[in-house]
Coordinates of C-alpha atoms in Angstrom, one line a residue:
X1 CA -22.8 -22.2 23.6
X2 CA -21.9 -22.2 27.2
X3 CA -23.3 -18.3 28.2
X4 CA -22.9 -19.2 32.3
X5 CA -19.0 -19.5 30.9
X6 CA -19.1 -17.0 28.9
X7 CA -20.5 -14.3 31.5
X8 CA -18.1 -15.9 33.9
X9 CA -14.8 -15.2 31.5
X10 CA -16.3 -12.0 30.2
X11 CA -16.4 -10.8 33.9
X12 CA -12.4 -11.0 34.1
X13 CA -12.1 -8.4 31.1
X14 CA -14.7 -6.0 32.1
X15 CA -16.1 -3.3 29.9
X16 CA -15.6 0.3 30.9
X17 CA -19.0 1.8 31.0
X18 CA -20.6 4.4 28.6
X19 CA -17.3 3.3 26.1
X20 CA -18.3 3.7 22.5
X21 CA -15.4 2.4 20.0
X22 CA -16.0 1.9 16.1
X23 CA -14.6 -1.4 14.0
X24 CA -13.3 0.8 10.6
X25 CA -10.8 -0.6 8.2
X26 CA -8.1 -0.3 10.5
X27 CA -10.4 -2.6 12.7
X28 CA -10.6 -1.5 16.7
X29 CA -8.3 1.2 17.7
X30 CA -7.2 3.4 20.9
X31 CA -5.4 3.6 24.1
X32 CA -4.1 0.4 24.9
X33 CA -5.8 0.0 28.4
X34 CA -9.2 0.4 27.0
X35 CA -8.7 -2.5 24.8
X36 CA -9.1 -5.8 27.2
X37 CA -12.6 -6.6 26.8
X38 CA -12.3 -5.9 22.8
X39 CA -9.8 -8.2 22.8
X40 CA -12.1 -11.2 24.8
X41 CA -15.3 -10.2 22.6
X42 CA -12.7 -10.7 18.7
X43 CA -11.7 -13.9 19.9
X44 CA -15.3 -14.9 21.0
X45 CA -16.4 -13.1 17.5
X46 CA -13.2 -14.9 15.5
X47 CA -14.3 -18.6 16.6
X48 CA -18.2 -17.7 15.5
X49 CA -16.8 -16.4 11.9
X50 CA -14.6 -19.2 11.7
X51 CA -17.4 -21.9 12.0
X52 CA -19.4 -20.0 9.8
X53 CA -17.0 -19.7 7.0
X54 CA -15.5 -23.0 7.9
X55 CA -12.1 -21.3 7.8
X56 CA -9.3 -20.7 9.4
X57 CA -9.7 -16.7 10.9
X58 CA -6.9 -14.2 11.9
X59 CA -7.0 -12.3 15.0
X60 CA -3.7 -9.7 14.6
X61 CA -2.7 -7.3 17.9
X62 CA -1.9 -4.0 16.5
X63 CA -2.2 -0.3 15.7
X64 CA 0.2 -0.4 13.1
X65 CA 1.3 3.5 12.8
X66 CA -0.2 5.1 15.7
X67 CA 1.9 5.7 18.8
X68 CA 3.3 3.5 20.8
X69 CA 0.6 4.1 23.9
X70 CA -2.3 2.9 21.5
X71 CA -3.3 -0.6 20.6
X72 CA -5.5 -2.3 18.4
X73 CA -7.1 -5.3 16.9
X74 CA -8.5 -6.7 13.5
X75 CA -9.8 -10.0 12.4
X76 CA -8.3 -11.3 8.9
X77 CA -11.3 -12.9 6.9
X78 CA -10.2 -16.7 5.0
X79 CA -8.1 -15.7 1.8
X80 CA -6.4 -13.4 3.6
X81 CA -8.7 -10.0 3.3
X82 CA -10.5 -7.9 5.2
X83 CA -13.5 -8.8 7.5
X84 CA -16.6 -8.6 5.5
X85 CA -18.5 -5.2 5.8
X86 CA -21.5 -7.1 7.8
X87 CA -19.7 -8.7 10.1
X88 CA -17.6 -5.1 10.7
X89 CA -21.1 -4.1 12.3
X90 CA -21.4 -7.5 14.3
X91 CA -17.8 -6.7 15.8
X92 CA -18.4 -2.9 16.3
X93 CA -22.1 -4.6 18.6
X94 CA -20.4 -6.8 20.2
X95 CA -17.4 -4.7 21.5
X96 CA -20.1 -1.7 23.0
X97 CA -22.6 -4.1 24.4
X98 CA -23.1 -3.7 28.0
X99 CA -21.6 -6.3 30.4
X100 CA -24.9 -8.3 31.3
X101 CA -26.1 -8.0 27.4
X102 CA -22.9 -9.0 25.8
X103 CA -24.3 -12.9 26.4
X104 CA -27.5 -11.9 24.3
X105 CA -25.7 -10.4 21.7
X106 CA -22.8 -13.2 20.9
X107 CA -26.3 -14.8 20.5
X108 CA -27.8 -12.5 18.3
X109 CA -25.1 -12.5 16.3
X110 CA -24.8 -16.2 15.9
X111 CA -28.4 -15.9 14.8
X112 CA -28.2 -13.5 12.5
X113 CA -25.2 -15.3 10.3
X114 CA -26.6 -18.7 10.6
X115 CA -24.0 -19.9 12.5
X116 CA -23.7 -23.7 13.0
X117 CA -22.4 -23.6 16.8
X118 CA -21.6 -27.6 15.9
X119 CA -18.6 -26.7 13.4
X120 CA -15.1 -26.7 14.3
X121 CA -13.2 -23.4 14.4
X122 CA -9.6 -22.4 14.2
X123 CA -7.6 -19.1 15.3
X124 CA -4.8 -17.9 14.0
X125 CA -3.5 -15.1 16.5
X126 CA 0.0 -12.5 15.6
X127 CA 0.9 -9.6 17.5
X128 CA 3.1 -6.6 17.3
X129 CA 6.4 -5.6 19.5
X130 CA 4.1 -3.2 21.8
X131 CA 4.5 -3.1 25.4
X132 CA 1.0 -4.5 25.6
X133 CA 0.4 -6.3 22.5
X134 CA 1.2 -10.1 24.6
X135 CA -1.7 -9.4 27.8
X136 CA -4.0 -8.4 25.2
X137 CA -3.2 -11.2 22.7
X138 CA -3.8 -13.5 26.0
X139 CA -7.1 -11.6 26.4
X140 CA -8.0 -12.8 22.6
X141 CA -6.9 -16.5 23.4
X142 CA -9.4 -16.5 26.9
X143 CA -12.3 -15.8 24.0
X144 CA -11.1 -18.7 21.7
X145 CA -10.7 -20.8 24.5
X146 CA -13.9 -20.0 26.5
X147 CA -16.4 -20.7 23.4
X148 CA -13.8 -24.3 23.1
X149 CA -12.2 -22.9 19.1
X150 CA -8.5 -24.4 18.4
X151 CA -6.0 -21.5 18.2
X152 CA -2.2 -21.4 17.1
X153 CA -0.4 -18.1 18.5
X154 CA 2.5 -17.2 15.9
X155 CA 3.2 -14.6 18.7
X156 CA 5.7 -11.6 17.2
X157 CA 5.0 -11.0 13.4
X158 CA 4.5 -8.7 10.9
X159 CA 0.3 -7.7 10.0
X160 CA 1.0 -8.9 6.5
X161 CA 2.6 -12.1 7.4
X162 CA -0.5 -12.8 9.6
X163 CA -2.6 -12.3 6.4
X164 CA -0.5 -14.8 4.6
X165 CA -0.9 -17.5 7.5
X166 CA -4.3 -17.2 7.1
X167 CA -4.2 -17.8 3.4
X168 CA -1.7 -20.5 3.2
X169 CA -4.1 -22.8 5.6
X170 CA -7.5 -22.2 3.8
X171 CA -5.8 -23.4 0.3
X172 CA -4.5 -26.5 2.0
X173 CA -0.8 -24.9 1.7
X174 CA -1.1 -24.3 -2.1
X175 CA -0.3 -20.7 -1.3
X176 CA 2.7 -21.6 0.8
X177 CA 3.4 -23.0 3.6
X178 CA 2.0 -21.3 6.9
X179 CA 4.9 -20.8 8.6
X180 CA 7.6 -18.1 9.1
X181 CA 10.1 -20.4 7.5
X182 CA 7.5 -20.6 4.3
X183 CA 7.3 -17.1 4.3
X184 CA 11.1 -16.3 3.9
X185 CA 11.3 -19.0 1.4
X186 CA 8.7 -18.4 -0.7
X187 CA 9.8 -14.3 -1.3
X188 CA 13.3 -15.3 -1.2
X189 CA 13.2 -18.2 -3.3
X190 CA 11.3 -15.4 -6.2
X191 CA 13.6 -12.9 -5.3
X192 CA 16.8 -14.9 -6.2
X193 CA 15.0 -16.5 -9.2
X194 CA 13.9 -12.8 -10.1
X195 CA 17.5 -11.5 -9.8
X196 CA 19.6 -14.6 -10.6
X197 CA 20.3 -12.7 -14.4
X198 CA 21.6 -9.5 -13.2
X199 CA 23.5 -11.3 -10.0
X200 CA 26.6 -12.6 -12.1
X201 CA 27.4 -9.1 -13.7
X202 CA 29.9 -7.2 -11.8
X203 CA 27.8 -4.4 -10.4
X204 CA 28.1 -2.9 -7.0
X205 CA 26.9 -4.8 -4.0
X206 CA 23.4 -3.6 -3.4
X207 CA 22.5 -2.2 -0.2
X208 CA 19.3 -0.9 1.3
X209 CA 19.1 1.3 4.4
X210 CA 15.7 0.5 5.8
X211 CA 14.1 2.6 9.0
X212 CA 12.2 -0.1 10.7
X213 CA 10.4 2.2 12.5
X214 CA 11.4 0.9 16.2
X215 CA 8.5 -1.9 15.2
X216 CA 8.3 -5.5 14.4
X217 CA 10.0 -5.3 10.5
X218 CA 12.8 -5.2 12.2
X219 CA 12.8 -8.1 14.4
X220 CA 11.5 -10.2 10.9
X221 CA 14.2 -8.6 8.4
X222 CA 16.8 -9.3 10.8
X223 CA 15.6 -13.3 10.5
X224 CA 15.0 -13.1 6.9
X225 CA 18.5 -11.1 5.9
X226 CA 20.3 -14.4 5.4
X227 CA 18.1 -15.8 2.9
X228 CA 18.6 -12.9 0.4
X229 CA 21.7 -11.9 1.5
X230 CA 23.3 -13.0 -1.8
X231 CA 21.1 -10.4 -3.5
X232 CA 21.0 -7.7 -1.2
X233 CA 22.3 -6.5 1.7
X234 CA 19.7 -4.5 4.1
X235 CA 21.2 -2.1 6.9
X236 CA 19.0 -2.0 9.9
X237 CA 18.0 1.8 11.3
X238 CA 15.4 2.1 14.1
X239 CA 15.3 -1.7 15.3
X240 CA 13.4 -0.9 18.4
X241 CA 17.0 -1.6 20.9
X242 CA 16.1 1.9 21.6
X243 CA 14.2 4.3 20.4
X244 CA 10.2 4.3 20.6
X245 CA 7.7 2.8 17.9
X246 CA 7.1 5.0 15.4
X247 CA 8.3 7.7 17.4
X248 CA 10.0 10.8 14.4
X249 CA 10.5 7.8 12.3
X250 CA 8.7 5.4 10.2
X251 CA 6.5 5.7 6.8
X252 CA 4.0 7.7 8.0
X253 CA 5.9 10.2 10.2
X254 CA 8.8 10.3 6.7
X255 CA 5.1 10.7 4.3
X256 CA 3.9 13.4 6.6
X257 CA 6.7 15.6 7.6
X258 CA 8.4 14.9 3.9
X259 CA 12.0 14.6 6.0
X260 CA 14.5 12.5 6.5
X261 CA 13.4 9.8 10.5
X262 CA 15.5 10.2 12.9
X263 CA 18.2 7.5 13.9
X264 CA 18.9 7.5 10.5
X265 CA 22.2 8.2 9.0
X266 CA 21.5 9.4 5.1
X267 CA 24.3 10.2 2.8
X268 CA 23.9 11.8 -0.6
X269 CA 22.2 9.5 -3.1
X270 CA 21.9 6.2 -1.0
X271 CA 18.8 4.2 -1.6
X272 CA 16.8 4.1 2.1
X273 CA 13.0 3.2 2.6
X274 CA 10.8 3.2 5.7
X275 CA 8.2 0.9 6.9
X276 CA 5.7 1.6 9.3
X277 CA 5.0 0.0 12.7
X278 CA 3.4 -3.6 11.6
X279 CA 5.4 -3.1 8.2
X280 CA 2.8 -2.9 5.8
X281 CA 3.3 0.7 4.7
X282 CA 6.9 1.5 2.6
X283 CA 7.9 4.7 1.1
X284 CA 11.7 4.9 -0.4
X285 CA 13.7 8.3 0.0
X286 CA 16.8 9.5 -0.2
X287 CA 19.2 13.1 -0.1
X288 CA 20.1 14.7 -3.5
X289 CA 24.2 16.2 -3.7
X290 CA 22.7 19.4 -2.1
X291 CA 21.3 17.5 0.6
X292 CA 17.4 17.9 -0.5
X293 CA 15.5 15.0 0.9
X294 CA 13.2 13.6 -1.9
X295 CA 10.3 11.3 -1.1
X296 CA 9.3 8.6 -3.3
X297 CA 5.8 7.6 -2.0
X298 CA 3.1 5.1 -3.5
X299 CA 2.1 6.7 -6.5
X300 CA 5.9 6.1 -7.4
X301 CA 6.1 3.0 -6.1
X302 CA 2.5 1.7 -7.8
X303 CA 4.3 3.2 -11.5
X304 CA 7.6 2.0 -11.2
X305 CA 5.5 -1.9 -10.7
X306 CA 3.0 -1.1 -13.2
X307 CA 5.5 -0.1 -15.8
X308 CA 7.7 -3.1 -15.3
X309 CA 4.8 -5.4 -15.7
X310 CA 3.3 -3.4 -18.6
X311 CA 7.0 -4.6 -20.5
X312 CA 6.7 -7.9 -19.5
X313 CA 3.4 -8.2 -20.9
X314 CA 4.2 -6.6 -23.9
X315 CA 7.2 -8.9 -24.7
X316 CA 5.1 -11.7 -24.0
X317 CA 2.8 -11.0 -26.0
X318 CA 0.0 -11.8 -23.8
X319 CA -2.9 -9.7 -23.9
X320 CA -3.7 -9.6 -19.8
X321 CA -5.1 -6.5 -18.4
X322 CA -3.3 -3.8 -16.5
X323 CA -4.9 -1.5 -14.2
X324 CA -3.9 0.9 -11.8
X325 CA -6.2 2.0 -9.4
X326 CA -5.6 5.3 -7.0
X327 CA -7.7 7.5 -4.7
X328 CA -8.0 11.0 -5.6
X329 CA -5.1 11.2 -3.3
X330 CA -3.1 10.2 -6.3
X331 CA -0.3 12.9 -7.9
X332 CA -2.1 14.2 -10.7
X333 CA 1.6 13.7 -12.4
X334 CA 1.7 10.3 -12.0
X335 CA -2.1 10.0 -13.2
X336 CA -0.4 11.4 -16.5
X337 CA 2.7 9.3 -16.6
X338 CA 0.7 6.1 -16.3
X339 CA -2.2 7.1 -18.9
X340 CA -0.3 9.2 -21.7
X341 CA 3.4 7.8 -21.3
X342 CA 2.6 4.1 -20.4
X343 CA -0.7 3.7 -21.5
X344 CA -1.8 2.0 -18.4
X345 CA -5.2 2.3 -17.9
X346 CA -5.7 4.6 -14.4
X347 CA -9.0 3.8 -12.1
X348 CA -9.7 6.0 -8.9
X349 CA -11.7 4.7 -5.9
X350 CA -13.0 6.0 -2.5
X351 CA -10.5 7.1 -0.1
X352 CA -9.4 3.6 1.7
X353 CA -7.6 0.2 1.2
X354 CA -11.0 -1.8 1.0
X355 CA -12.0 0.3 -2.2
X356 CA -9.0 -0.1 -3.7
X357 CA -8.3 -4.1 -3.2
X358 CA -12.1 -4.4 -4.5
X359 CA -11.5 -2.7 -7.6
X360 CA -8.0 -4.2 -8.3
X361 CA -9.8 -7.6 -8.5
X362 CA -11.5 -6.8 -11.3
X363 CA -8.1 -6.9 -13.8
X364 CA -5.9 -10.0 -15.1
X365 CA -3.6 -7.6 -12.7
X366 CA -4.5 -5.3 -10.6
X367 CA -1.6 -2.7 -9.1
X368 CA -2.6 -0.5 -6.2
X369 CA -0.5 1.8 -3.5
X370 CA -2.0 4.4 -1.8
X371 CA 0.6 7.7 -2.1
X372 CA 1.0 6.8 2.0
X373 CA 2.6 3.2 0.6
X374 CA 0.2 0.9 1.4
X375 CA -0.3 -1.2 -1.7
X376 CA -0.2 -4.5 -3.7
X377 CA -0.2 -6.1 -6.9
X378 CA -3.3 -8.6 -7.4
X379 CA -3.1 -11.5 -9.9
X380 CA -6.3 -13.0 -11.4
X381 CA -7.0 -16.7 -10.7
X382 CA -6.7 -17.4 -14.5
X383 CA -4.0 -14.7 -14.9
X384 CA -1.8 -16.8 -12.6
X385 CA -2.7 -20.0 -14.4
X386 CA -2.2 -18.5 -17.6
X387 CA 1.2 -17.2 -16.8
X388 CA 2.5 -20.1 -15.1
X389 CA 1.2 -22.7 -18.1
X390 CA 3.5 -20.2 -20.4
X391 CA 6.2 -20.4 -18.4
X392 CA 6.6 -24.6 -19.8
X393 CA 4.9 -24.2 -23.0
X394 CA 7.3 -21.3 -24.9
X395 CA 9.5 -21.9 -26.6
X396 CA 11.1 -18.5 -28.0
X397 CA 13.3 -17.8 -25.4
X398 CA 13.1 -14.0 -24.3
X399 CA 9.0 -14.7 -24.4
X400 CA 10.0 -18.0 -22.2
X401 CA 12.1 -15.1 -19.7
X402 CA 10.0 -12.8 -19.6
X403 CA 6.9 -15.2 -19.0
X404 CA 9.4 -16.7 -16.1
X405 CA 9.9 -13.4 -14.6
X406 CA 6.1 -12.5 -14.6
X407 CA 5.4 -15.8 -12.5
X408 CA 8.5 -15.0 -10.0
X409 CA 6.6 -11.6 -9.5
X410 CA 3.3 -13.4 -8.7
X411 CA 5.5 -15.6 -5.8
X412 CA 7.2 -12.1 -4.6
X413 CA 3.6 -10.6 -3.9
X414 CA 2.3 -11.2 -1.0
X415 CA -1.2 -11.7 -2.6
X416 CA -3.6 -11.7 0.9
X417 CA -2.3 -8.0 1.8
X418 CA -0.1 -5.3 1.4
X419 CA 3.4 -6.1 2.7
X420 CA 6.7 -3.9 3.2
X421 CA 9.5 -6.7 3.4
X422 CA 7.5 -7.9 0.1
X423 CA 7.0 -4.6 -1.9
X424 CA 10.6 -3.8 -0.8
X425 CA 11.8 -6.8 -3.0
X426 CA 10.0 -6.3 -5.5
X427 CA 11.4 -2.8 -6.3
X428 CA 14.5 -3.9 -5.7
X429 CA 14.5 -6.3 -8.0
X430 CA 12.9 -3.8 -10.5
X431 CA 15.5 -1.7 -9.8
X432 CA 18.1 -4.1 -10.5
X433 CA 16.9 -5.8 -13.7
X434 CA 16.0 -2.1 -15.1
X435 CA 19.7 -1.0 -13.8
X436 CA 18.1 2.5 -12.7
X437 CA 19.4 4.5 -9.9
X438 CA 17.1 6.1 -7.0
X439 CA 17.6 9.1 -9.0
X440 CA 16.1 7.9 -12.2
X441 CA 13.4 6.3 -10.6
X442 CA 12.6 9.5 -9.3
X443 CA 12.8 11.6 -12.3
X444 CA 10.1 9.5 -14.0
X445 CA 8.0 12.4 -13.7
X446 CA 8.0 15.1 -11.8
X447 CA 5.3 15.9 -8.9
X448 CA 2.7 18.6 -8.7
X449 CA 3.4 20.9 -5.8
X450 CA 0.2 19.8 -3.5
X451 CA -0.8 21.0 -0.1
X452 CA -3.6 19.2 2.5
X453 CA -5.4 21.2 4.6
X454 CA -8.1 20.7 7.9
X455 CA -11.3 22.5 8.1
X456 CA -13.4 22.1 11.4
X457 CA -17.2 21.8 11.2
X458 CA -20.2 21.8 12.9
X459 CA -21.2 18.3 11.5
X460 CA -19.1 16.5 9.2
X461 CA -22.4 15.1 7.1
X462 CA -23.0 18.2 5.6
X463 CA -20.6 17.0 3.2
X464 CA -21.4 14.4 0.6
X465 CA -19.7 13.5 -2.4
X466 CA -19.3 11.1 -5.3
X467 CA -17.3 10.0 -8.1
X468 CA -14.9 8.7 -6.0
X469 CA -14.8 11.4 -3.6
X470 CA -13.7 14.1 -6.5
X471 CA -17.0 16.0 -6.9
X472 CA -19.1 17.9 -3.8
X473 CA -22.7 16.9 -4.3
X474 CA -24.1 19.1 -0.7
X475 CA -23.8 21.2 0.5
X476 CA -25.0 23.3 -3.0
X477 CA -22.8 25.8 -4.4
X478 CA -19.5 24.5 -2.9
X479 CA -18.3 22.5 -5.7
X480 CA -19.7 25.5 -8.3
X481 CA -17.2 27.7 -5.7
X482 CA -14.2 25.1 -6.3
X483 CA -14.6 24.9 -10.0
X484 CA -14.5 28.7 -10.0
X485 CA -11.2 28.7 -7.3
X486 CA -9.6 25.9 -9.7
X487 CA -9.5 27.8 -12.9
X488 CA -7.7 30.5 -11.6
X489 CA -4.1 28.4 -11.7
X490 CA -1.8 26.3 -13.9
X491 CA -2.6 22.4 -13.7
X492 CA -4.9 22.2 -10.9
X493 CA -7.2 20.8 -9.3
X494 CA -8.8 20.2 -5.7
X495 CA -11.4 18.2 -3.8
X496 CA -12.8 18.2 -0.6
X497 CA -14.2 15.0 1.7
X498 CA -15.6 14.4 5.0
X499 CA -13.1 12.6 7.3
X500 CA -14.4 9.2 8.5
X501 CA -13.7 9.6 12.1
X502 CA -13.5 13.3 13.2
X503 CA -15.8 16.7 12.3
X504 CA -13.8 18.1 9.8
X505 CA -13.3 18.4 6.0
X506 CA -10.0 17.1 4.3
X507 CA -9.0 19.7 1.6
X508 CA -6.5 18.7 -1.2
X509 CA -5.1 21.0 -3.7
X510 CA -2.0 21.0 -7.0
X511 CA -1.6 23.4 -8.9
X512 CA 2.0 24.4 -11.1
X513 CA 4.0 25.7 -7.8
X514 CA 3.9 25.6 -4.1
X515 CA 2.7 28.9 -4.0
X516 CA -0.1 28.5 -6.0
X517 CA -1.3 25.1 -4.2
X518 CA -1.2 26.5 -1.1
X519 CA -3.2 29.7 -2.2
X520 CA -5.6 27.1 -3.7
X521 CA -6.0 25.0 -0.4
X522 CA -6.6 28.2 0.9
X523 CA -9.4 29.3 -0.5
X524 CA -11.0 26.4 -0.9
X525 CA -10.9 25.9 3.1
X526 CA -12.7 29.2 3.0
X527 CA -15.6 28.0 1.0
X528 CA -16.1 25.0 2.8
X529 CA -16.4 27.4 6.0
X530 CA -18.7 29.8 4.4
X531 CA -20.9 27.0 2.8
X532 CA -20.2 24.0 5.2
X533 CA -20.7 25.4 8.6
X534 CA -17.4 25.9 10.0
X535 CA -16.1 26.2 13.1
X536 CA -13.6 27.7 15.1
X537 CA -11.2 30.1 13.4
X538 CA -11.7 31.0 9.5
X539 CA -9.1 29.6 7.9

């Protein structure tokens, strides 16, 4: 390792003193111009990962859903996943170290992971369509370069089409193949194969209006539209020609606000969805005949999958197992749905996509979605095999469909992350084969009336809590005082849990109405600021 380099290189993306910044599941993000020497230090930290997994590593240029003036960066580990929790910590040293340590620490590190400096190493790199996104994804490239990894830059794509580079070149292309041209075929080769029943009937042309929340989904529906255009017909709204990234559009700005983005021209009963920034968040919507706007979020989306795959199984025969796994996030409705009408078994998790993709691998198949529309569907190793080998050997014919259908599904997700333009065909093929309207998808079940409330605190540790974030352990008393606040109403329930980045306490209460969930949020904010050391004004 060169360090007289190094220190040389480093000195061109200088650290601003005193600058604390924390690698979380998002990985690294904040304003873009505090971001250069983060962006040197990943790819110096990417090539050290990559020799020590002997992988190819991802370095993506993004901060997804946040506003346009904010950047960010995360590292994709070799199948595709998230970096490993221990080398989180090495990223988060090596980012607030010090100019004239920063040398030691690469070293440290290196140390540490039993790195072999010898190995080869090789760097994916993806962006996003921010302003900033190509300087800083230079800055990345001077921290391959400098510590002498091999790097391709696939410049402008999606986060999830990042993840599935990486996947597709540490299975020797058995995945796919790692380009964009592999990507669109792969998902539109399942799609049409998916569809290719329902296509001859004479049913309406289907078309999708998607919000592409003035980010890169656009740029990458727009070159993938041709491929499925036999099967679907997307309109573009928010395509970034004008308006700003993410800006009273998006997934997370339709989730939050529960209304209709801007830029968006809705008519009654049209299917739409919205992706997020680095498309991969979706959430479907549409306007009832009285012009209500009704969300369909990713509890919806995770039992409209579920329940699809449940039937497939079921006519197959095949005695795979299901699961659905949800944060305590999760509509207490579709909890029910899924249990009592489908009998899918339901698992809940921490807060956080990490929790969730770890306890989805435990199943044959593994359905997740948080209710924000993050999500995926994860197929075993010997799930996929087993599915696949069924698809030649049956010979009954619907079994020999349905088994067919099930291993066009497994091609459809994208298996290394959770991805928009992927989940988007999959519902819409679900939709199609089930012939089921917007509507009907919606009325599956009907959602509690829920309300999410902020409490500010003196120190957000105060708080700790377990079974999967749904019970208060300190401080004592306040979980006694929200059992006794939850059997005052109809179907409720609420749970409090410390934020992971900010002093204050998330409340989440449902009860039977609006009124009464609200009330509930309400006086369970109180307790926390009477037991929990508020701050501020009492709620």
């Amino acid at each position: 390792m060169d360090l007289d380099a190094i220190t040389e290189y480093s000195a061109l993306h200088p650290k601003p003193s005193g600058l604390i910044l924390q690698y979380g599941t998002a990985g690294f993000r904040t304003k873009a111009e505090h971001l250069d020497h983060v962006m040197f230090r990943m790819g110096l930290l990417a090539v050290l990962r990559s020799k020590q997994t002997k992988s190819t590593i991802g370095v993506m240029v993004t901060a997804s859903h946040n506003p346009e003036e904010d950047n960010g960066v995360k590292l994709v580990d070799p199948l595709g996943e998230m970096l490993a929790p221990s080398w989180e910590e090495h990223a988060t040293c090596l980012a607030n170290a010090e100019e004239q340590d920063m040398p030691r620490v690469l070293m440290d590190i290196s140390v540490k992971a039993a790195v072999n400096l010898q190995q080869d190493a090789f760097i994916v790199i993806g962006r996003d369509t921010r302003s900033t996104s190509e300087k800083l994804s230079q800055s990345v490239i001077d921290g391959v370069t400098v510590l002498e990894g091999q790097f391709h830059d696939y410049g402008l794509v999606t986060t999830p089409q990042l993840h599935y580079m990486v996947y597709c070149r540490n299975t020797s292309g058995q995945y796919g193949e790692a380009t964009l041209e592999g990507y669109y075929q792969k998902l539109s080769k399942a799609f049409m194969e998916l569809t290719k029943q329902t296509l001859c009937s004479e049913d309406e042309y289907r078309s999708l209006k998607v919000d592409c929340a003035n980010g890169i989904g656009a740029l990458k529906l727009k070159e993938m539209e041709h491929y499925v255009s036999q099967g679907l017909s997307v309109q573009l709204f928010n395509d970034g020609t004008k308006g700003k990234l993410n800006h009273l559009c998006g997934a997370d700005f339709v989730k939050s606000h529960q209304k209709p983005p801007q830029g968006m021209e809705m008519k009654s009963n049209e299917r739409c969805c919205s992706f997020d920034g680095d498309a991969d968040r979706i959430v479907y919507h549409y306007l009832d005949v009285d012009g209500h706007f009704h969300l369909i979020d990713g509890d919806k989306i995770a039992t409209l999958i579920s329940s699809f795959l449940k039937e497939l199984l079921l006519e197959i025969g095949e005695s795979l197992n299901i699961g659905v796994v949800q944060t305590a996030y999760a509509n207490g409705s579709s909890t029910r749905y899924l249990e009592e009408v489908m009998k899918v078994p339901v698992y809940c998790t921490k807060t956080g996509v990490k929790h969730l993709h770890h306890k989805a691998q435990e199943f044959d198949i593994g359905v997740y979605f948080e209710a924000n529309g993050h999500g995926t569907v994860l197929f075993s190793k010997a799930a996929e095999t087993k599915i696949r080998q069924l698809t030649k050997e049956l010979e009954d014919e619907k079994r020999k469909a349905a088994a067919k259908m099930l291993e066009n599904v497994i091609d459809l997700f994208n298996q290394a992350a959770g991805d928009a333009i992927s989940d988007m065909l999959v519902i819409e093929a679900i939709l199609t084969l089930k012939d089921l309207t917007i509507q009907q998808w919606d009325a599956l079940y009907m959602d509690l009336p829920n309300r999410q409330l902020k409490v500010k605190v003196a120190d957000r540790q105060v708080i700790s809590t377990t079974d999967a974030e749904r019970q208060v352990v300190t401080p004592p008393g306040l979980q006694e005082a929200i059992n006794d606040l939850v059997k005052k109403y109809k179907l409720s329930r609420a749970f409090v849990r410390p934020s992971g980045t900010e002093d204050v306490v998330r409340v989440y209460a449902e009860a039977d109405s609006q009124e009464n969930a609200d009330s509930l949020a309400r006086a369970v904010s109180l307790a926390v600021f009477q037991l929990a050391g508020g701050v501020g004004e009492t709620p």
